[in-house]
Amino acid sequence: MELDALYRDYMEDPSGGGEQLALNLELWLVRYFAARHELARAQELARHTNASIWRRLPEFQPEDDAAFGRWVTNIARIEGLRASRRRTTMRALEFDAQGFDVARGGEQPRSQPQRAASSRAEESSDFELM
């Protein structure tokens, strides 16, 4: 993996190789996440993961010449799984909120535009009563 060679260059001269490593790491992370998410989400995940990697880098102890690439891949995989879990949780919460509306009012779940139209209709009927 090219990142391993860039990491070795960075370790030999931290002042000179860091910029090249940072640029290639960011590009690698965007490609990694873009294969699994839409581009905007991939870029967001890449930025977050890149910051996490640089924060953890002083603790990294390579076992061999290919260890950096594996380490980065594992961090990216874990961050991707966490992001998917958060999205699943948010979707479940949205679904529960819709289910609560159904249980409370006895009506079918409505889409956001339907809820907005209903809210406007209720506001206009309240205005007519005044």
XYZ file of C-alpha atoms in Angstrom:
130
model
C 0.000 0.000 0.000
C 1.338 3.425 -0.932
C 0.383 4.782 2.487
C 2.954 2.504 4.109
C 5.788 4.019 2.053
C 4.532 7.540 2.765
C 4.356 6.734 6.471
C 7.967 5.502 6.426
C 9.020 8.744 4.684
C 7.110 10.727 7.280
C 8.817 8.891 10.144
C 12.262 9.537 8.632
C 11.549 13.271 8.270
C 8.340 14.360 10.064
C 8.698 17.961 8.901
C 8.910 17.086 5.203
C 6.786 13.988 4.646
C 3.728 14.912 6.665
C 2.045 16.970 3.973
C 2.291 14.223 1.356
C 1.067 11.618 3.836
C -1.862 13.816 4.898
C -2.959 14.471 1.304
C -2.778 10.823 0.255
C -4.427 9.641 3.453
C -7.354 12.022 2.896
C -7.768 10.853 -0.717
C -7.575 7.195 0.310
C -10.204 7.700 3.008
C -12.594 9.481 0.628
C -12.270 6.631 -1.886
C -12.743 4.052 0.862
C -15.939 5.664 2.166
C -17.256 6.627 -1.304
C -17.451 2.921 -2.138
C -19.901 2.535 0.756
C -21.710 5.900 1.095
C -22.795 8.853 -1.034
C -20.004 11.352 -1.765
C -20.978 14.056 0.747
C -21.225 11.485 3.535
C -17.948 9.893 2.394
C -16.157 13.243 2.598
C -17.562 13.897 6.065
C -16.507 10.446 7.287
C -13.058 10.869 5.706
C -12.489 14.182 7.522
C -13.597 12.717 10.840
C -11.518 9.557 10.402
C -8.469 11.505 9.219
C -8.577 13.646 12.361
C -8.929 10.506 14.463
C -5.916 8.884 12.776
C -3.674 11.923 13.295
C -4.775 12.143 16.919
C -3.842 8.465 17.472
C -0.666 8.488 15.364
C 1.767 9.126 18.266
C 0.529 5.889 19.889
C 0.944 3.805 16.709
C 3.687 1.165 16.960
C 4.215 -0.563 13.575
C 4.859 -4.294 13.685
C 6.111 -4.479 10.094
C 6.362 -2.400 6.904
C 2.693 -2.910 5.975
C 1.267 -2.201 9.426
C 0.280 1.427 8.790
C -2.052 0.531 5.918
C -3.755 -2.174 7.965
C -4.062 0.167 10.943
C -5.648 2.913 8.815
C -8.007 0.413 7.167
C -9.144 -0.902 10.556
C -9.818 2.600 11.879
C -11.762 3.483 8.714
C -13.774 0.264 8.939
C -14.662 0.892 12.590
C -15.611 4.530 11.922
C -17.778 3.399 8.996
C -19.537 0.824 11.174
C -20.141 3.425 13.884
C -21.600 5.820 11.326
C -23.901 3.109 9.954
C -25.025 2.215 13.462
C -25.799 5.877 14.230
C -27.836 6.199 11.020
C -29.749 3.007 11.807
C -30.500 4.291 15.304
C -31.719 7.628 13.936
C -33.982 5.891 11.410
C -35.394 3.672 14.155
C -36.105 6.720 16.310
C -37.866 8.421 13.395
C -39.946 5.288 12.831
C -40.840 5.105 16.542
C -41.946 8.738 16.456
C -44.244 7.984 13.521
C -45.584 4.918 15.315
C -46.328 7.050 18.359
C -48.406 9.404 16.195
C -50.357 6.424 14.827
C -50.981 4.950 18.290
C -52.020 8.284 19.734
C -54.307 9.447 16.948
C -55.316 6.222 15.308
C -54.259 7.479 11.879
C -51.708 6.169 9.407
C -48.146 7.537 9.360
C -47.879 10.614 7.214
C -45.007 11.988 5.194
C -43.373 15.287 6.100
C -45.298 17.220 3.371
C -48.572 15.687 4.579
C -47.832 16.703 8.173
C -46.919 20.235 7.069
C -50.120 20.589 5.020
C -52.203 19.298 7.922
C -50.506 21.728 10.289
C -51.207 24.664 7.944
C -54.850 23.590 7.646
C -55.191 23.443 11.431
C -53.595 26.888 11.793
C -55.959 28.410 9.226
C -59.018 26.865 10.919
C -57.820 28.250 14.269
C -57.519 31.671 12.666
C -61.087 31.477 11.305
C -62.438 30.712 14.782
C -60.989 33.914 16.209
